mmCIF file of C-alpha atoms in Angstrom:
data_model
loop_
_atom_site.group_PDB
_atom_site.id
_atom_site.type_symbol
_atom_site.label_atom_id
_atom_site.label_comp_id
_atom_site.label_asym_id
_atom_site.label_seq_id
_atom_site.Cartn_x
_atom_site.Cartn_y
_atom_site.Cartn_z
ATOM 1 C CA UNK B 1 38.801 80.958 -24.049
ATOM 2 C CA UNK B 2 39.347 84.604 -23.941
ATOM 3 C CA UNK B 3 40.215 86.504 -20.895
ATOM 4 C CA UNK B 4 36.783 87.980 -20.132
ATOM 5 C CA UNK B 5 35.158 84.424 -20.199
ATOM 6 C CA UNK B 6 37.985 83.112 -18.062
ATOM 7 C CA UNK B 7 37.417 85.506 -15.343
ATOM 8 C CA UNK B 8 33.858 85.085 -15.243
ATOM 9 C CA UNK B 9 34.202 81.361 -14.953
ATOM 10 C CA UNK B 10 37.089 82.088 -12.103
ATOM 11 C CA UNK B 11 34.404 84.556 -10.419
ATOM 12 C CA UNK B 12 31.491 81.836 -10.468
ATOM 13 C CA UNK B 13 33.761 78.763 -9.361
ATOM 14 C CA UNK B 14 34.897 80.743 -6.424
ATOM 15 C CA UNK B 15 31.094 82.098 -5.729
ATOM 16 C CA UNK B 16 30.478 78.210 -6.026
ATOM 17 C CA UNK B 17 33.113 77.279 -3.377
ATOM 18 C CA UNK B 18 31.990 80.070 -1.018
ATOM 19 C CA UNK B 19 28.665 78.898 -0.898
ATOM 20 C CA UNK B 20 29.024 75.382 -0.896
ATOM 21 C CA UNK B 21 32.117 75.434 1.773
ATOM 22 C CA UNK B 22 29.640 76.569 4.581
ATOM 23 C CA UNK B 23 26.700 73.714 4.188
ATOM 24 C CA UNK B 24 29.453 70.449 3.890
ATOM 25 C CA UNK B 25 30.794 71.853 7.930
ATOM 26 C CA UNK B 26 28.624 70.496 10.623
ATOM 27 C CA UNK B 27 26.534 73.291 11.857
ATOM 28 C CA UNK B 28 27.477 75.751 14.810
ATOM 29 C CA UNK B 29 25.736 75.434 18.094
ATOM 30 C CA UNK B 30 24.458 79.208 17.491
ATOM 31 C CA UNK B 31 23.248 78.281 13.928
ATOM 32 C CA UNK B 32 19.825 77.313 15.303
ATOM 33 C CA UNK B 33 17.765 80.191 17.180
ATOM 34 C CA UNK B 34 16.466 80.027 20.729
ATOM 35 C CA UNK B 35 13.016 80.531 21.026
ATOM 36 C CA UNK B 36 11.242 81.513 23.742
ATOM 37 C CA UNK B 37 7.647 81.238 25.124
ATOM 38 C CA UNK B 38 4.562 82.179 22.816
ATOM 39 C CA UNK B 39 4.312 85.746 22.153
ATOM 40 C CA UNK B 40 1.729 88.129 20.493
ATOM 41 C CA UNK B 41 1.136 88.056 16.716
ATOM 42 C CA UNK B 42 2.471 91.293 14.978
ATOM 43 C CA UNK B 43 -0.624 93.236 14.464
ATOM 44 C CA UNK B 44 -0.462 93.198 10.459
ATOM 45 C CA UNK B 45 -0.251 89.158 10.811
ATOM 46 C CA UNK B 46 -3.457 89.128 13.001
ATOM 47 C CA UNK B 47 -5.633 91.348 10.296
ATOM 48 C CA UNK B 48 -3.681 89.167 7.829
ATOM 49 C CA UNK B 49 -5.583 85.871 9.506
ATOM 50 C CA UNK B 50 -8.610 87.626 9.767
ATOM 51 C CA UNK B 51 -8.549 88.107 5.875
ATOM 52 C CA UNK B 52 -7.066 84.442 5.256
ATOM 53 C CA UNK B 53 -7.924 82.069 8.679
ATOM 54 C CA UNK B 54 -7.400 79.043 7.235
ATOM 55 C CA UNK B 55 -3.719 80.142 6.217
ATOM 56 C CA UNK B 56 -3.134 80.883 10.335
ATOM 57 C CA UNK B 57 -4.241 77.660 11.734
ATOM 58 C CA UNK B 58 -2.047 74.893 10.401
ATOM 59 C CA UNK B 59 -0.003 72.263 12.278
ATOM 60 C CA UNK B 60 2.234 71.111 10.218
ATOM 61 C CA UNK B 61 2.770 67.257 10.583
ATOM 62 C CA UNK B 62 6.769 67.222 9.938
ATOM 63 C CA UNK B 63 8.507 69.531 12.448
ATOM 64 C CA UNK B 64 12.113 68.155 11.954
ATOM 65 C CA UNK B 65 14.011 70.980 9.987
ATOM 66 C CA UNK B 66 14.794 70.697 6.556
ATOM 67 C CA UNK B 67 17.944 68.743 5.222
ATOM 68 C CA UNK B 68 20.335 70.979 4.086
ATOM 69 C CA UNK B 69 21.772 70.082 0.574
ATOM 70 C CA UNK B 70 22.976 72.071 -2.583
ATOM 71 C CA UNK B 71 19.765 71.783 -3.886
ATOM 72 C CA UNK B 72 17.820 73.535 -1.333
ATOM 73 C CA UNK B 73 20.289 76.220 -1.203
ATOM 74 C CA UNK B 74 20.414 76.738 -4.690
ATOM 75 C CA UNK B 75 16.323 76.925 -4.452
ATOM 76 C CA UNK B 76 16.482 79.304 -1.488
ATOM 77 C CA UNK B 77 18.773 81.624 -3.608
ATOM 78 C CA UNK B 78 16.578 81.488 -6.710
ATOM 79 C CA UNK B 79 13.586 82.300 -4.994
ATOM 80 C CA UNK B 80 14.573 85.010 -3.045
ATOM 81 C CA UNK B 81 16.550 86.269 -6.020
ATOM 82 C CA UNK B 82 13.543 85.843 -8.249
ATOM 83 C CA UNK B 83 10.902 87.624 -5.376
ATOM 84 C CA UNK B 84 12.984 90.515 -4.767
ATOM 85 C CA UNK B 85 13.614 91.279 -8.580
ATOM 86 C CA UNK B 86 9.729 90.725 -9.337
ATOM 87 C CA UNK B 87 8.246 93.029 -6.575
ATOM 88 C CA UNK B 88 8.823 96.851 -6.764
ATOM 89 C CA UNK B 89 9.500 98.208 -2.975
ATOM 90 C CA UNK B 90 6.589 100.242 -1.500
ATOM 91 C CA UNK B 91 5.471 100.993 1.556
ATOM 92 C CA UNK B 92 1.705 100.232 3.401
ATOM 93 C CA UNK B 93 1.172 103.983 3.577
ATOM 94 C CA UNK B 94 1.551 104.693 -0.689
ATOM 95 C CA UNK B 95 -0.076 101.193 -1.223
ATOM 96 C CA UNK B 96 -3.214 101.331 0.950
ATOM 97 C CA UNK B 97 -2.990 104.497 3.210
ATOM 98 C CA UNK B 98 -2.309 103.034 6.528
ATOM 99 C CA UNK B 99 0.875 101.202 7.859
ATOM 100 C CA UNK B 100 1.158 97.573 8.844
ATOM 101 C CA UNK B 101 -0.873 95.758 6.120
ATOM 102 C CA UNK B 102 0.333 92.242 5.112
ATOM 103 C CA UNK B 103 -0.554 90.897 1.910
ATOM 104 C CA UNK B 104 0.943 88.604 -0.992
ATOM 105 C CA UNK B 105 2.307 90.963 -3.524
ATOM 106 C CA UNK B 106 0.042 90.112 -6.435
ATOM 107 C CA UNK B 107 0.177 93.515 -8.004
ATOM 108 C CA UNK B 108 4.276 93.672 -8.232
ATOM 109 C CA UNK B 109 4.477 96.015 -5.255
ATOM 110 C CA UNK B 110 4.954 95.414 -1.559
ATOM 111 C CA UNK B 111 7.224 95.839 1.453
ATOM 112 C CA UNK B 112 9.402 93.995 3.569
ATOM 113 C CA UNK B 113 6.506 91.336 4.957
ATOM 114 C CA UNK B 114 5.008 91.126 1.501
ATOM 115 C CA UNK B 115 8.211 89.639 -0.083
ATOM 116 C CA UNK B 116 8.307 87.599 3.073
ATOM 117 C CA UNK B 117 4.736 86.139 2.396
ATOM 118 C CA UNK B 118 5.793 85.738 -1.536
ATOM 119 C CA UNK B 119 8.753 83.405 -0.636
ATOM 120 C CA UNK B 120 6.982 81.452 2.051
ATOM 121 C CA UNK B 121 4.200 80.669 -0.444
ATOM 122 C CA UNK B 122 6.610 79.946 -3.168
ATOM 123 C CA UNK B 123 9.077 77.600 -1.148
ATOM 124 C CA UNK B 124 5.895 75.987 0.605
ATOM 125 C CA UNK B 125 4.621 75.555 -3.118
ATOM 126 C CA UNK B 126 7.887 73.651 -3.637
ATOM 127 C CA UNK B 127 7.197 70.880 -0.955
ATOM 128 C CA UNK B 128 8.581 72.635 1.930
ATOM 129 C CA UNK B 129 7.050 72.106 5.423
ATOM 130 C CA UNK B 130 5.367 75.327 6.763
ATOM 131 C CA UNK B 131 7.790 74.573 10.126
ATOM 132 C CA UNK B 132 10.508 75.372 8.332
ATOM 133 C CA UNK B 133 9.177 78.545 6.435
ATOM 134 C CA UNK B 134 8.783 81.052 9.503
ATOM 135 C CA UNK B 135 8.146 84.947 9.326
ATOM 136 C CA UNK B 136 10.373 86.543 11.253
ATOM 137 C CA UNK B 137 10.545 90.135 13.182
ATOM 138 C CA UNK B 138 13.589 91.938 13.870
ATOM 139 C CA UNK B 139 15.195 94.777 13.917
ATOM 140 C CA UNK B 140 17.777 96.623 11.721
ATOM 141 C CA UNK B 141 21.207 97.853 13.081
ATOM 142 C CA UNK B 142 19.303 101.618 12.728
ATOM 143 C CA UNK B 143 16.553 100.706 15.154
ATOM 144 C CA UNK B 144 13.950 100.103 12.368
ATOM 145 C CA UNK B 145 11.570 97.267 12.310
ATOM 146 C CA UNK B 146 11.817 94.737 9.674
ATOM 147 C CA UNK B 147 10.733 91.458 8.868
ATOM 148 C CA UNK B 148 12.534 88.653 7.035
ATOM 149 C CA UNK B 149 11.544 84.614 6.229
ATOM 150 C CA UNK B 150 13.679 82.206 8.413
ATOM 151 C CA UNK B 151 14.455 78.572 6.650
ATOM 152 C CA UNK B 152 15.034 76.169 9.233
ATOM 153 C CA UNK B 153 17.689 73.822 8.147
ATOM 154 C CA UNK B 154 19.811 70.658 10.037
ATOM 155 C CA UNK B 155 22.644 73.026 9.233
ATOM 156 C CA UNK B 156 21.162 76.386 10.942
ATOM 157 C CA UNK B 157 18.304 78.749 10.637
ATOM 158 C CA UNK B 158 18.769 80.889 7.373
ATOM 159 C CA UNK B 159 17.484 84.162 6.372
ATOM 160 C CA UNK B 160 15.882 85.167 3.364
ATOM 161 C CA UNK B 161 15.765 89.441 2.978
ATOM 162 C CA UNK B 162 14.232 91.690 0.806
ATOM 163 C CA UNK B 163 17.164 93.883 1.376
ATOM 164 C CA UNK B 164 19.701 91.648 0.056
ATOM 165 C CA UNK B 165 19.677 88.514 -2.700
ATOM 166 C CA UNK B 166 22.552 86.566 -0.199
ATOM 167 C CA UNK B 167 21.264 83.609 2.108
ATOM 168 C CA UNK B 168 22.564 84.087 5.092
ATOM 169 C CA UNK B 169 22.981 82.200 8.388
ATOM 170 C CA UNK B 170 20.530 84.104 11.143
ATOM 171 C CA UNK B 171 23.452 85.612 13.365
ATOM 172 C CA UNK B 172 25.571 86.654 10.454
ATOM 173 C CA UNK B 173 22.728 89.397 9.243
ATOM 174 C CA UNK B 174 23.358 91.870 11.959
ATOM 175 C CA UNK B 175 19.573 92.020 13.136
ATOM 176 C CA UNK B 176 18.232 91.840 16.474
ATOM 177 C CA UNK B 177 15.619 88.695 16.070
ATOM 178 C CA UNK B 178 12.373 89.579 18.264
ATOM 179 C CA UNK B 179 9.878 87.256 17.384
ATOM 180 C CA UNK B 180 8.760 84.155 14.755
ATOM 181 C CA UNK B 181 5.875 81.886 13.834
ATOM 182 C CA UNK B 182 5.976 78.856 15.892
ATOM 183 C CA UNK B 183 6.770 75.792 13.976
ATOM 184 C CA UNK B 184 3.719 73.672 15.137
ATOM 185 C CA UNK B 185 1.171 76.622 14.456
ATOM 186 C CA UNK B 186 0.983 79.259 11.883
ATOM 187 C CA UNK B 187 -1.358 81.459 13.855
ATOM 188 C CA UNK B 188 0.803 81.485 16.542
ATOM 189 C CA UNK B 189 4.241 83.324 17.514
ATOM 190 C CA UNK B 190 7.098 83.009 20.170
ATOM 191 C CA UNK B 191 9.762 85.051 21.509
ATOM 192 C CA UNK B 192 13.235 85.312 20.777
ATOM 193 C CA UNK B 193 15.494 87.036 22.994
ATOM 194 C CA UNK B 194 12.953 88.844 24.752
ATOM 195 C CA UNK B 195 10.080 90.011 21.926
ATOM 196 C CA UNK B 196 8.934 93.622 21.384
ATOM 197 C CA UNK B 197 6.301 95.211 19.497
ATOM 198 C CA UNK B 198 7.982 97.015 16.898
ATOM 199 C CA UNK B 199 6.124 98.308 13.006
ATOM 200 C CA UNK B 200 7.894 96.357 9.929
ATOM 201 C CA UNK B 201 8.236 98.095 7.038
ATOM 202 C CA UNK B 202 11.772 98.042 5.468
ATOM 203 C CA UNK B 203 12.088 98.726 2.315
ATOM 204 C CA UNK B 204 15.566 99.466 1.619
#
């Protein structure tokens, strides 16, 4: 076996250990977000719901967090990488001529919330409960509003992000979490650490 292949195998093995190592340990107390009461929908989601009311009145029967397994983590990583690669980042203003349009990126372009919607749709089609696939509004360290997908698991809340292919625990992202969908109703939102109204549209 030549040295190049050996190096790649070592890197892959190390990466695999790094990924699986965190899954096998008990979740820290901070791994699950503390949510507050009901809060307002982001305006983009409100308009999305007017266009697709059937998607915003779902009450999932199973509210338990997903069981964190190696298979689930591989699924999250694969969907993240696939959607991030398939969708070209483009602002709502460039696509639609206005801000805050939440839509599926069926034409291959979109901004942060469109990536979230597509990842959520794909994981739901794979059998995950919508109670565990929650659109979430955050503030980046630079103050810009951003949207990510929170995946609830019994090993903590993980974040799927268009700005990285890495799947991270929510409290390892560096974001300030503001609000997310309620687990029991896809049309409702709950606060996280005191929600604020922000525009979400991060491309990079």
